[in-house]
Amino acid sequence: DGGITQSPKYLFRKEGQNVTLSCEQNLNHDAMYWYRQDPGQGLRLIYYSQIVNDFQKGDIAEGYSVSREKKESFPLTVTSAQKNPTAFYLCASSIVRDSHEQYFGPGTRLTVT
Amino acid sequence: AQSVTQLGSHVSVSEGALVLLRCNYSSSVPPYLFWYVQYPNQGLQLLLKYTTGATLVKGINGFEAEFKKSETSFHLTKPSAHMSDAAEYFCAVSGTGSARQLTFGSGTQLTVLP
């Protein structure tokens, strides 16, 4: 079955540590996205990528980094510079130049203490 | 730039009653509009979308929405609520350019009372 996988489902880290969240898709979609979700704030765009080896900052990119070395993979690193990293992180993908309907993964809940 | 406003962060209805979740948008170009549903600790699932053509859009699970350009609205409705409809609902509008990023509203939590 085609879809988006995110791992792990739950992640716990100590403050000051970098952590990488995985996102893999087998939908053959060109574009991939990372969102952060906090209660009452909807989804906010962190980074997006339209093609391999290219990505752009979203609205809240500070303290995050990404790479896009393969079409199917778009890992997100939450660095120690992110001041409030505890959140629910969602990865999505879409076909560029379509209606831009985005397909979402199941999410990773990151807790930093 | 585009934005989305969802009126009512929490909505409660009785089982069998009408569900109405409100969404207003602003966009400098003809919009693409979406409604997504999210169950606890899960990703978002597309309910329905408006791109072009018929302004009344039918989606999954008996939901529908009507695009009203004059009112810049895209309200979500369902004639009869079911307990399984309890979830958070997000309205979204697409942006411009080849990336067509989505801008999401802040969400409406729907509670269905027995």
JSON list of C-alpha atoms in Angstrom, two decimals:
[
{"chain": "A", "resi": 1, "resn": "ASP", "atom": "CA", "xyz": [0.00, 0.00, 0.00]},
{"chain": "A", "resi": 2, "resn": "GLY", "atom": "CA", "xyz": [1.19, 3.50, -0.82]},
{"chain": "A", "resi": 3, "resn": "GLY", "atom": "CA", "xyz": [1.52, 6.05, 1.91]},
{"chain": "A", "resi": 4, "resn": "ILE", "atom": "CA", "xyz": [3.69, 8.07, 4.23]},
{"chain": "A", "resi": 5, "resn": "THR", "atom": "CA", "xyz": [5.47, 6.61, 7.22]},
{"chain": "A", "resi": 6, "resn": "GLN", "atom": "CA", "xyz": [6.88, 8.54, 10.13]},
{"chain": "A", "resi": 7, "resn": "SER", "atom": "CA", "xyz": [9.01, 7.04, 12.83]},
{"chain": "A", "resi": 8, "resn": "PRO", "atom": "CA", "xyz": [9.07, 6.81, 15.70]},
{"chain": "A", "resi": 9, "resn": "LYS", "atom": "CA", "xyz": [5.52, 7.53, 16.89]},
{"chain": "A", "resi": 10, "resn": "TYR", "atom": "CA", "xyz": [6.77, 8.87, 20.22]},
{"chain": "A", "resi": 11, "resn": "LEU", "atom": "CA", "xyz": [10.20, 10.36, 20.88]},
{"chain": "A", "resi": 12, "resn": "PHE", "atom": "CA", "xyz": [11.72, 11.60, 24.11]},
{"chain": "A", "resi": 13, "resn": "ARG", "atom": "CA", "xyz": [14.91, 13.65, 24.35]},
{"chain": "A", "resi": 14, "resn": "LYS", "atom": "CA", "xyz": [16.82, 15.68, 26.86]},
{"chain": "A", "resi": 15, "resn": "GLU", "atom": "CA", "xyz": [17.15, 19.41, 26.36]},
{"chain": "A", "resi": 16, "resn": "GLY", "atom": "CA", "xyz": [20.25, 20.34, 24.38]},
{"chain": "A", "resi": 17, "resn": "GLN", "atom": "CA", "xyz": [20.24, 17.25, 22.17]},
{"chain": "A", "resi": 18, "resn": "ASN", "atom": "CA", "xyz": [19.58, 17.27, 18.45]},
{"chain": "A", "resi": 19, "resn": "VAL", "atom": "CA", "xyz": [16.99, 14.76, 17.25]},
{"chain": "A", "resi": 20, "resn": "THR", "atom": "CA", "xyz": [16.05, 13.59, 13.75]},
{"chain": "A", "resi": 21, "resn": "LEU", "atom": "CA", "xyz": [12.51, 12.65, 12.75]},
{"chain": "A", "resi": 22, "resn": "SER", "atom": "CA", "xyz": [12.05, 10.28, 9.84]},
{"chain": "A", "resi": 23, "resn": "CYS", "atom": "CA", "xyz": [9.58, 10.70, 6.95]},
{"chain": "A", "resi": 24, "resn": "GLU", "atom": "CA", "xyz": [9.35, 8.29, 4.03]},
{"chain": "A", "resi": 25, "resn": "GLN", "atom": "CA", "xyz": [6.79, 8.18, 1.20]},
{"chain": "A", "resi": 26, "resn": "ASN", "atom": "CA", "xyz": [6.21, 5.64, -1.58]},
{"chain": "A", "resi": 27, "resn": "LEU", "atom": "CA", "xyz": [3.59, 7.70, -3.43]},
{"chain": "A", "resi": 28, "resn": "ASN", "atom": "CA", "xyz": [6.14, 9.01, -5.95]},
{"chain": "A", "resi": 29, "resn": "HIS", "atom": "CA", "xyz": [5.20, 12.55, -4.95]},
{"chain": "A", "resi": 30, "resn": "ASP", "atom": "CA", "xyz": [7.49, 15.40, -5.86]},
{"chain": "A", "resi": 31, "resn": "ALA", "atom": "CA", "xyz": [6.81, 17.71, -2.93]},
{"chain": "A", "resi": 32, "resn": "MET", "atom": "CA", "xyz": [7.21, 17.02, 0.77]},
{"chain": "A", "resi": 33, "resn": "TYR", "atom": "CA", "xyz": [6.43, 19.16, 3.79]},
{"chain": "A", "resi": 34, "resn": "TRP", "atom": "CA", "xyz": [7.02, 19.32, 7.53]},
{"chain": "A", "resi": 35, "resn": "TYR", "atom": "CA", "xyz": [4.49, 20.88, 9.88]},
{"chain": "A", "resi": 36, "resn": "ARG", "atom": "CA", "xyz": [4.45, 21.51, 13.58]},
{"chain": "A", "resi": 37, "resn": "GLN", "atom": "CA", "xyz": [1.16, 21.23, 15.47]},
{"chain": "A", "resi": 38, "resn": "ASP", "atom": "CA", "xyz": [0.51, 22.80, 18.85]},
{"chain": "A", "resi": 39, "resn": "PRO", "atom": "CA", "xyz": [-2.86, 22.81, 20.65]},
{"chain": "A", "resi": 40, "resn": "GLY", "atom": "CA", "xyz": [-5.13, 25.58, 19.39]},
{"chain": "A", "resi": 41, "resn": "GLN", "atom": "CA", "xyz": [-2.68, 26.77, 16.73]},
{"chain": "A", "resi": 42, "resn": "GLY", "atom": "CA", "xyz": [-3.41, 24.54, 13.79]},
{"chain": "A", "resi": 43, "resn": "LEU", "atom": "CA", "xyz": [-0.52, 23.46, 11.59]},
{"chain": "A", "resi": 44, "resn": "ARG", "atom": "CA", "xyz": [2.48, 25.66, 10.92]},
{"chain": "A", "resi": 45, "resn": "LEU", "atom": "CA", "xyz": [4.85, 25.01, 8.03]},
{"chain": "A", "resi": 46, "resn": "ILE", "atom": "CA", "xyz": [8.49, 24.39, 8.96]},
{"chain": "A", "resi": 47, "resn": "TYR", "atom": "CA", "xyz": [10.15, 23.40, 5.66]},
{"chain": "A", "resi": 48, "resn": "TYR", "atom": "CA", "xyz": [9.09, 22.14, 2.27]},
{"chain": "A", "resi": 49, "resn": "SER", "atom": "CA", "xyz": [10.81, 20.61, -0.72]},
{"chain": "A", "resi": 50, "resn": "GLN", "atom": "CA", "xyz": [9.63, 20.41, -4.33]},
{"chain": "A", "resi": 51, "resn": "ILE", "atom": "CA", "xyz": [12.51, 18.39, -5.78]},
{"chain": "A", "resi": 52, "resn": "VAL", "atom": "CA", "xyz": [15.51, 16.40, -4.62]},
{"chain": "A", "resi": 53, "resn": "ASN", "atom": "CA", "xyz": [18.40, 18.45, -3.22]},
{"chain": "A", "resi": 54, "resn": "ASP", "atom": "CA", "xyz": [16.25, 21.56, -2.89]},
{"chain": "A", "resi": 55, "resn": "PHE", "atom": "CA", "xyz": [14.14, 22.85, 0.00]},
{"chain": "A", "resi": 56, "resn": "GLN", "atom": "CA", "xyz": [12.72, 26.13, 1.30]},
{"chain": "A", "resi": 57, "resn": "LYS", "atom": "CA", "xyz": [12.00, 27.57, 4.71]},
{"chain": "A", "resi": 58, "resn": "GLY", "atom": "CA", "xyz": [8.44, 27.79, 5.86]},
{"chain": "A", "resi": 59, "resn": "ASP", "atom": "CA", "xyz": [6.98, 30.09, 8.47]},
{"chain": "A", "resi": 60, "resn": "ILE", "atom": "CA", "xyz": [8.83, 28.70, 11.50]},
{"chain": "A", "resi": 61, "resn": "ALA", "atom": "CA", "xyz": [12.14, 27.27, 10.22]},
{"chain": "A", "resi": 62, "resn": "GLU", "atom": "CA", "xyz": [14.36, 28.61, 13.01]},
{"chain": "A", "resi": 63, "resn": "GLY", "atom": "CA", "xyz": [15.90, 25.80, 15.03]},
{"chain": "A", "resi": 64, "resn": "TYR", "atom": "CA", "xyz": [15.15, 23.14, 12.41]},
{"chain": "A", "resi": 65, "resn": "SER", "atom": "CA", "xyz": [17.06, 21.65, 9.48]},
{"chain": "A", "resi": 66, "resn": "VAL", "atom": "CA", "xyz": [16.13, 19.25, 6.67]},
{"chain": "A", "resi": 67, "resn": "SER", "atom": "CA", "xyz": [17.68, 17.34, 3.79]},
{"chain": "A", "resi": 68, "resn": "ARG", "atom": "CA", "xyz": [16.23, 15.87, 0.60]},
{"chain": "A", "resi": 69, "resn": "GLU", "atom": "CA", "xyz": [18.79, 13.46, -0.82]},
{"chain": "A", "resi": 70, "resn": "LYS", "atom": "CA", "xyz": [16.18, 11.04, -2.15]},
{"chain": "A", "resi": 71, "resn": "LYS", "atom": "CA", "xyz": [12.73, 11.68, -3.59]},
{"chain": "A", "resi": 72, "resn": "GLU", "atom": "CA", "xyz": [11.06, 9.41, -1.05]},
{"chain": "A", "resi": 73, "resn": "SER", "atom": "CA", "xyz": [12.78, 10.72, 2.09]},
{"chain": "A", "resi": 74, "resn": "PHE", "atom": "CA", "xyz": [12.63, 14.07, 3.90]},
{"chain": "A", "resi": 75, "resn": "PRO", "atom": "CA", "xyz": [14.09, 13.86, 7.42]},
{"chain": "A", "resi": 76, "resn": "LEU", "atom": "CA", "xyz": [13.70, 16.73, 9.88]},
{"chain": "A", "resi": 77, "resn": "THR", "atom": "CA", "xyz": [16.31, 17.55, 12.52]},
{"chain": "A", "resi": 78, "resn": "VAL", "atom": "CA", "xyz": [15.19, 19.45, 15.58]},
{"chain": "A", "resi": 79, "resn": "THR", "atom": "CA", "xyz": [18.31, 21.18, 16.83]},
{"chain": "A", "resi": 80, "resn": "SER", "atom": "CA", "xyz": [19.19, 22.39, 20.30]},
{"chain": "A", "resi": 81, "resn": "ALA", "atom": "CA", "xyz": [18.57, 25.92, 19.03]},
{"chain": "A", "resi": 82, "resn": "GLN", "atom": "CA", "xyz": [14.83, 25.30, 18.86]},
{"chain": "A", "resi": 83, "resn": "LYS", "atom": "CA", "xyz": [13.58, 26.95, 22.05]},
{"chain": "A", "resi": 84, "resn": "ASN", "atom": "CA", "xyz": [10.33, 25.05, 22.44]},
{"chain": "A", "resi": 85, "resn": "PRO", "atom": "CA", "xyz": [10.65, 21.73, 20.58]},
{"chain": "A", "resi": 86, "resn": "THR", "atom": "CA", "xyz": [7.95, 19.73, 22.35]},
{"chain": "A", "resi": 87, "resn": "ALA", "atom": "CA", "xyz": [5.14, 19.32, 19.79]},
{"chain": "A", "resi": 88, "resn": "PHE", "atom": "CA", "xyz": [3.43, 16.98, 17.35]},
{"chain": "A", "resi": 89, "resn": "TYR", "atom": "CA", "xyz": [5.25, 16.88, 14.01]},
{"chain": "A", "resi": 90, "resn": "LEU", "atom": "CA", "xyz": [3.50, 15.97, 10.78]},
{"chain": "A", "resi": 91, "resn": "CYS", "atom": "CA", "xyz": [5.03, 15.14, 7.42]},
{"chain": "A", "resi": 92, "resn": "ALA", "atom": "CA", "xyz": [3.06, 15.45, 4.19]},
{"chain": "A", "resi": 93, "resn": "SER", "atom": "CA", "xyz": [3.56, 15.03, 0.46]},
{"chain": "A", "resi": 94, "resn": "SER", "atom": "CA", "xyz": [1.82, 16.15, -2.72]},
{"chain": "A", "resi": 95, "resn": "ILE", "atom": "CA", "xyz": [2.04, 16.08, -6.48]},
{"chain": "A", "resi": 96, "resn": "VAL", "atom": "CA", "xyz": [3.36, 19.39, -7.75]},
{"chain": "A", "resi": 97, "resn": "ARG", "atom": "CA", "xyz": [1.11, 21.17, -10.25]},
{"chain": "A", "resi": 98, "resn": "ASP", "atom": "CA", "xyz": [-1.95, 19.17, -9.14]},
{"chain": "A", "resi": 99, "resn": "SER", "atom": "CA", "xyz": [-4.71, 20.44, -6.87]},
{"chain": "A", "resi": 100, "resn": "HIS", "atom": "CA", "xyz": [-1.97, 20.27, -4.26]},
{"chain": "A", "resi": 101, "resn": "GLU", "atom": "CA", "xyz": [-3.95, 18.07, -2.00]},
{"chain": "A", "resi": 102, "resn": "GLN", "atom": "CA", "xyz": [-1.51, 16.96, 0.63]},
{"chain": "A", "resi": 103, "resn": "TYR", "atom": "CA", "xyz": [-1.30, 13.47, 2.07]},
{"chain": "A", "resi": 104, "resn": "PHE", "atom": "CA", "xyz": [-0.24, 13.22, 5.69]},
{"chain": "A", "resi": 105, "resn": "GLY", "atom": "CA", "xyz": [1.75, 10.74, 7.70]},
{"chain": "A", "resi": 106, "resn": "PRO", "atom": "CA", "xyz": [0.66, 9.57, 11.18]},
{"chain": "A", "resi": 107, "resn": "GLY", "atom": "CA", "xyz": [2.90, 12.06, 12.99]},
{"chain": "A", "resi": 108, "resn": "THR", "atom": "CA", "xyz": [5.64, 11.95, 15.62]},
{"chain": "A", "resi": 109, "resn": "ARG", "atom": "CA", "xyz": [5.09, 13.31, 19.10]},
{"chain": "A", "resi": 110, "resn": "LEU", "atom": "CA", "xyz": [8.33, 14.77, 20.41]},
{"chain": "A", "resi": 111, "resn": "THR", "atom": "CA", "xyz": [8.79, 15.51, 24.09]},
{"chain": "A", "resi": 112, "resn": "VAL", "atom": "CA", "xyz": [11.89, 17.33, 25.26]},
{"chain": "A", "resi": 113, "resn": "THR", "atom": "CA", "xyz": [12.60, 17.63, 28.97]},
{"chain": "B", "resi": 1, "resn": "ALA", "atom": "CA", "xyz": [-1.03, 35.96, 1.04]},
{"chain": "B", "resi": 2, "resn": "GLN", "atom": "CA", "xyz": [-3.88, 33.82, 2.22]},
{"chain": "B", "resi": 3, "resn": "SER", "atom": "CA", "xyz": [-5.46, 33.14, 5.59]},
{"chain": "B", "resi": 4, "resn": "VAL", "atom": "CA", "xyz": [-8.15, 30.96, 7.09]},
{"chain": "B", "resi": 5, "resn": "THR", "atom": "CA", "xyz": [-10.47, 31.66, 10.01]},
{"chain": "B", "resi": 6, "resn": "GLN", "atom": "CA", "xyz": [-12.43, 28.89, 11.66]},
{"chain": "B", "resi": 7, "resn": "LEU", "atom": "CA", "xyz": [-15.18, 30.27, 13.88]},
{"chain": "B", "resi": 8, "resn": "GLY", "atom": "CA", "xyz": [-15.52, 28.27, 17.07]},
{"chain": "B", "resi": 9, "resn": "SER", "atom": "CA", "xyz": [-12.62, 26.27, 18.42]},
{"chain": "B", "resi": 10, "resn": "HIS", "atom": "CA", "xyz": [-15.08, 23.85, 20.05]},
{"chain": "B", "resi": 11, "resn": "VAL", "atom": "CA", "xyz": [-18.48, 22.75, 18.73]},
{"chain": "B", "resi": 12, "resn": "SER", "atom": "CA", "xyz": [-20.83, 20.32, 20.45]},
{"chain": "B", "resi": 13, "resn": "VAL", "atom": "CA", "xyz": [-23.81, 18.65, 18.82]},
{"chain": "B", "resi": 14, "resn": "SER", "atom": "CA", "xyz": [-26.15, 15.85, 19.78]},
{"chain": "B", "resi": 15, "resn": "GLU", "atom": "CA", "xyz": [-26.01, 12.58, 17.91]},
{"chain": "B", "resi": 16, "resn": "GLY", "atom": "CA", "xyz": [-28.34, 12.86, 14.92]},
{"chain": "B", "resi": 17, "resn": "ALA", "atom": "CA", "xyz": [-28.21, 16.66, 14.83]},
{"chain": "B", "resi": 18, "resn": "LEU", "atom": "CA", "xyz": [-26.87, 18.86, 12.06]},
{"chain": "B", "resi": 19, "resn": "VAL", "atom": "CA", "xyz": [-23.14, 19.51, 12.04]},
{"chain": "B", "resi": 20, "resn": "LEU", "atom": "CA", "xyz": [-22.02, 22.97, 10.86]},
{"chain": "B", "resi": 21, "resn": "LEU", "atom": "CA", "xyz": [-18.36, 23.96, 11.05]},
{"chain": "B", "resi": 22, "resn": "ARG", "atom": "CA", "xyz": [-17.54, 27.42, 9.76]},
{"chain": "B", "resi": 23, "resn": "CYS", "atom": "CA", "xyz": [-14.59, 28.47, 7.63]},
{"chain": "B", "resi": 24, "resn": "ASN", "atom": "CA", "xyz": [-13.83, 31.83, 6.06]},
{"chain": "B", "resi": 25, "resn": "TYR", "atom": "CA", "xyz": [-10.78, 32.48, 3.94]},
{"chain": "B", "resi": 26, "resn": "SER", "atom": "CA", "xyz": [-8.91, 35.26, 2.27]},
{"chain": "B", "resi": 27, "resn": "SER", "atom": "CA", "xyz": [-6.92, 34.76, -0.88]},
{"chain": "B", "resi": 28, "resn": "SER", "atom": "CA", "xyz": [-5.54, 37.04, -3.58]},
{"chain": "B", "resi": 29, "resn": "VAL", "atom": "CA", "xyz": [-6.12, 34.40, -6.24]},
{"chain": "B", "resi": 30, "resn": "PRO", "atom": "CA", "xyz": [-8.95, 31.93, -6.92]},
{"chain": "B", "resi": 31, "resn": "PRO", "atom": "CA", "xyz": [-8.54, 29.51, -4.07]},
{"chain": "B", "resi": 32, "resn": "TYR", "atom": "CA", "xyz": [-8.33, 25.80, -3.72]},
{"chain": "B", "resi": 33, "resn": "LEU", "atom": "CA", "xyz": [-10.05, 24.88, -0.46]},
{"chain": "B", "resi": 34, "resn": "PHE", "atom": "CA", "xyz": [-9.83, 21.79, 1.69]},
{"chain": "B", "resi": 35, "resn": "TRP", "atom": "CA", "xyz": [-11.32, 20.23, 4.80]},
{"chain": "B", "resi": 36, "resn": "TYR", "atom": "CA", "xyz": [-9.26, 17.71, 6.75]},
{"chain": "B", "resi": 37, "resn": "VAL", "atom": "CA", "xyz": [-10.18, 15.61, 9.79]},
{"chain": "B", "resi": 38, "resn": "GLN", "atom": "CA", "xyz": [-7.79, 14.52, 12.53]},
{"chain": "B", "resi": 39, "resn": "TYR", "atom": "CA", "xyz": [-8.42, 11.85, 15.14]},
{"chain": "B", "resi": 40, "resn": "PRO", "atom": "CA", "xyz": [-6.36, 11.92, 18.35]},
{"chain": "B", "resi": 41, "resn": "ASN", "atom": "CA", "xyz": [-2.65, 11.33, 17.83]},
{"chain": "B", "resi": 42, "resn": "GLN", "atom": "CA", "xyz": [-3.09, 10.67, 14.13]},
{"chain": "B", "resi": 43, "resn": "GLY", "atom": "CA", "xyz": [-2.31, 12.46, 10.89]},
{"chain": "B", "resi": 44, "resn": "LEU", "atom": "CA", "xyz": [-4.79, 14.45, 8.83]},
{"chain": "B", "resi": 45, "resn": "GLN", "atom": "CA", "xyz": [-7.21, 12.80, 6.42]},
{"chain": "B", "resi": 46, "resn": "LEU", "atom": "CA", "xyz": [-8.78, 14.66, 3.53]},
{"chain": "B", "resi": 47, "resn": "LEU", "atom": "CA", "xyz": [-12.57, 14.98, 3.81]},
{"chain": "B", "resi": 48, "resn": "LEU", "atom": "CA", "xyz": [-13.21, 17.00, 0.67]},
{"chain": "B", "resi": 49, "resn": "LYS", "atom": "CA", "xyz": [-11.76, 19.66, -1.60]},
{"chain": "B", "resi": 50, "resn": "TYR", "atom": "CA", "xyz": [-12.90, 22.44, -3.90]},
{"chain": "B", "resi": 51, "resn": "THR", "atom": "CA", "xyz": [-10.78, 23.28, -6.93]},
{"chain": "B", "resi": 52, "resn": "THR", "atom": "CA", "xyz": [-13.02, 24.45, -9.76]},
{"chain": "B", "resi": 53, "resn": "GLY", "atom": "CA", "xyz": [-16.52, 23.73, -11.05]},
{"chain": "B", "resi": 54, "resn": "ALA", "atom": "CA", "xyz": [-19.48, 22.82, -8.87]},
{"chain": "B", "resi": 55, "resn": "THR", "atom": "CA", "xyz": [-19.53, 24.87, -5.71]},
{"chain": "B", "resi": 56, "resn": "LEU", "atom": "CA", "xyz": [-21.22, 22.18, -3.60]},
{"chain": "B", "resi": 57, "resn": "VAL", "atom": "CA", "xyz": [-18.63, 19.55, -2.86]},
{"chain": "B", "resi": 58, "resn": "LYS", "atom": "CA", "xyz": [-19.38, 16.13, -1.40]},
{"chain": "B", "resi": 59, "resn": "GLY", "atom": "CA", "xyz": [-16.82, 14.28, 0.62]},
{"chain": "B", "resi": 60, "resn": "ILE", "atom": "CA", "xyz": [-16.37, 11.14, 2.63]},
{"chain": "B", "resi": 61, "resn": "ASN", "atom": "CA", "xyz": [-18.45, 10.07, 5.63]},
{"chain": "B", "resi": 62, "resn": "GLY", "atom": "CA", "xyz": [-21.48, 12.10, 4.51]},
{"chain": "B", "resi": 63, "resn": "PHE", "atom": "CA", "xyz": [-19.83, 15.51, 4.77]},
{"chain": "B", "resi": 64, "resn": "GLU", "atom": "CA", "xyz": [-20.25, 18.29, 2.25]},
{"chain": "B", "resi": 65, "resn": "ALA", "atom": "CA", "xyz": [-19.17, 21.89, 1.88]},
{"chain": "B", "resi": 66, "resn": "GLU", "atom": "CA", "xyz": [-20.27, 24.82, -0.26]},
{"chain": "B", "resi": 67, "resn": "PHE", "atom": "CA", "xyz": [-17.90, 27.35, -1.76]},
{"chain": "B", "resi": 68, "resn": "LYS", "atom": "CA", "xyz": [-19.45, 30.83, -1.61]},
{"chain": "B", "resi": 69, "resn": "LYS", "atom": "CA", "xyz": [-17.19, 33.32, -3.30]},
{"chain": "B", "resi": 70, "resn": "SER", "atom": "CA", "xyz": [-19.29, 36.34, -2.33]},
{"chain": "B", "resi": 71, "resn": "GLU", "atom": "CA", "xyz": [-19.03, 35.40, 1.33]},
{"chain": "B", "resi": 72, "resn": "THR", "atom": "CA", "xyz": [-15.46, 34.00, 1.10]},
{"chain": "B", "resi": 73, "resn": "SER", "atom": "CA", "xyz": [-16.74, 30.98, 2.98]},
{"chain": "B", "resi": 74, "resn": "PHE", "atom": "CA", "xyz": [-16.39, 27.22, 2.77]},
{"chain": "B", "resi": 75, "resn": "HIS", "atom": "CA", "xyz": [-18.51, 25.85, 5.63]},
{"chain": "B", "resi": 76, "resn": "LEU", "atom": "CA", "xyz": [-18.60, 22.11, 6.35]},
{"chain": "B", "resi": 77, "resn": "THR", "atom": "CA", "xyz": [-21.91, 20.38, 7.02]},
{"chain": "B", "resi": 78, "resn": "LYS", "atom": "CA", "xyz": [-23.32, 16.96, 7.76]},
{"chain": "B", "resi": 79, "resn": "PRO", "atom": "CA", "xyz": [-27.07, 16.40, 8.14]},
{"chain": "B", "resi": 80, "resn": "SER", "atom": "CA", "xyz": [-26.87, 13.91, 10.99]},
{"chain": "B", "resi": 81, "resn": "ALA", "atom": "CA", "xyz": [-23.95, 13.60, 13.41]},
{"chain": "B", "resi": 82, "resn": "HIS", "atom": "CA", "xyz": [-22.59, 10.23, 14.44]},
{"chain": "B", "resi": 83, "resn": "MET", "atom": "CA", "xyz": [-20.49, 9.48, 17.49]},
{"chain": "B", "resi": 84, "resn": "SER", "atom": "CA", "xyz": [-17.62, 8.54, 15.18]},
{"chain": "B", "resi": 85, "resn": "ASP", "atom": "CA", "xyz": [-17.54, 12.11, 13.82]},
{"chain": "B", "resi": 86, "resn": "ALA", "atom": "CA", "xyz": [-15.96, 13.36, 17.03]},
{"chain": "B", "resi": 87, "resn": "ALA", "atom": "CA", "xyz": [-12.57, 14.69, 15.96]},
{"chain": "B", "resi": 88, "resn": "GLU", "atom": "CA", "xyz": [-10.74, 17.89, 15.10]},
{"chain": "B", "resi": 89, "resn": "TYR", "atom": "CA", "xyz": [-11.47, 19.49, 11.75]},
{"chain": "B", "resi": 90, "resn": "PHE", "atom": "CA", "xyz": [-9.19, 21.79, 9.81]},
{"chain": "B", "resi": 91, "resn": "CYS", "atom": "CA", "xyz": [-10.02, 24.08, 6.91]},
{"chain": "B", "resi": 92, "resn": "ALA", "atom": "CA", "xyz": [-7.15, 24.96, 4.55]},
{"chain": "B", "resi": 93, "resn": "VAL", "atom": "CA", "xyz": [-6.57, 27.18, 1.54]},
{"chain": "B", "resi": 94, "resn": "SER", "atom": "CA", "xyz": [-3.86, 26.74, -1.05]},
{"chain": "B", "resi": 95, "resn": "GLY", "atom": "CA", "xyz": [-1.32, 29.40, -1.86]},
{"chain": "B", "resi": 96, "resn": "THR", "atom": "CA", "xyz": [0.14, 30.66, -5.08]},
{"chain": "B", "resi": 97, "resn": "GLY", "atom": "CA", "xyz": [3.13, 29.53, -7.06]},
{"chain": "B", "resi": 98, "resn": "SER", "atom": "CA", "xyz": [4.27, 26.06, -7.99]},
{"chain": "B", "resi": 99, "resn": "ALA", "atom": "CA", "xyz": [4.56, 24.93, -4.40]},
{"chain": "B", "resi": 100, "resn": "ARG", "atom": "CA", "xyz": [0.97, 25.80, -3.58]},
{"chain": "B", "resi": 101, "resn": "GLN", "atom": "CA", "xyz": [1.51, 25.55, 0.12]},
{"chain": "B", "resi": 102, "resn": "LEU", "atom": "CA", "xyz": [-1.52, 25.07, 2.33]},
{"chain": "B", "resi": 103, "resn": "THR", "atom": "CA", "xyz": [-2.47, 27.57, 5.00]},
{"chain": "B", "resi": 104, "resn": "PHE", "atom": "CA", "xyz": [-4.51, 25.96, 7.78]},
{"chain": "B", "resi": 105, "resn": "GLY", "atom": "CA", "xyz": [-7.07, 27.33, 10.14]},
{"chain": "B", "resi": 106, "resn": "SER", "atom": "CA", "xyz": [-6.62, 26.79, 13.86]},
{"chain": "B", "resi": 107, "resn": "GLY", "atom": "CA", "xyz": [-9.06, 23.89, 13.90]},
{"chain": "B", "resi": 108, "resn": "THR", "atom": "CA", "xyz": [-12.47, 23.09, 15.38]},
{"chain": "B", "resi": 109, "resn": "GLN", "atom": "CA", "xyz": [-12.88, 20.31, 17.90]},
{"chain": "B", "resi": 110, "resn": "LEU", "atom": "CA", "xyz": [-16.22, 18.57, 17.34]},
{"chain": "B", "resi": 111, "resn": "THR", "atom": "CA", "xyz": [-17.84, 16.78, 20.25]},
{"chain": "B", "resi": 112, "resn": "VAL", "atom": "CA", "xyz": [-20.85, 14.53, 19.62]},
{"chain": "B", "resi": 113, "resn": "LEU", "atom": "CA", "xyz": [-23.13, 14.05, 22.63]},
{"chain": "B", "resi": 114, "resn": "PRO", "atom": "CA", "xyz": [-25.18, 10.86, 23.06]}
]
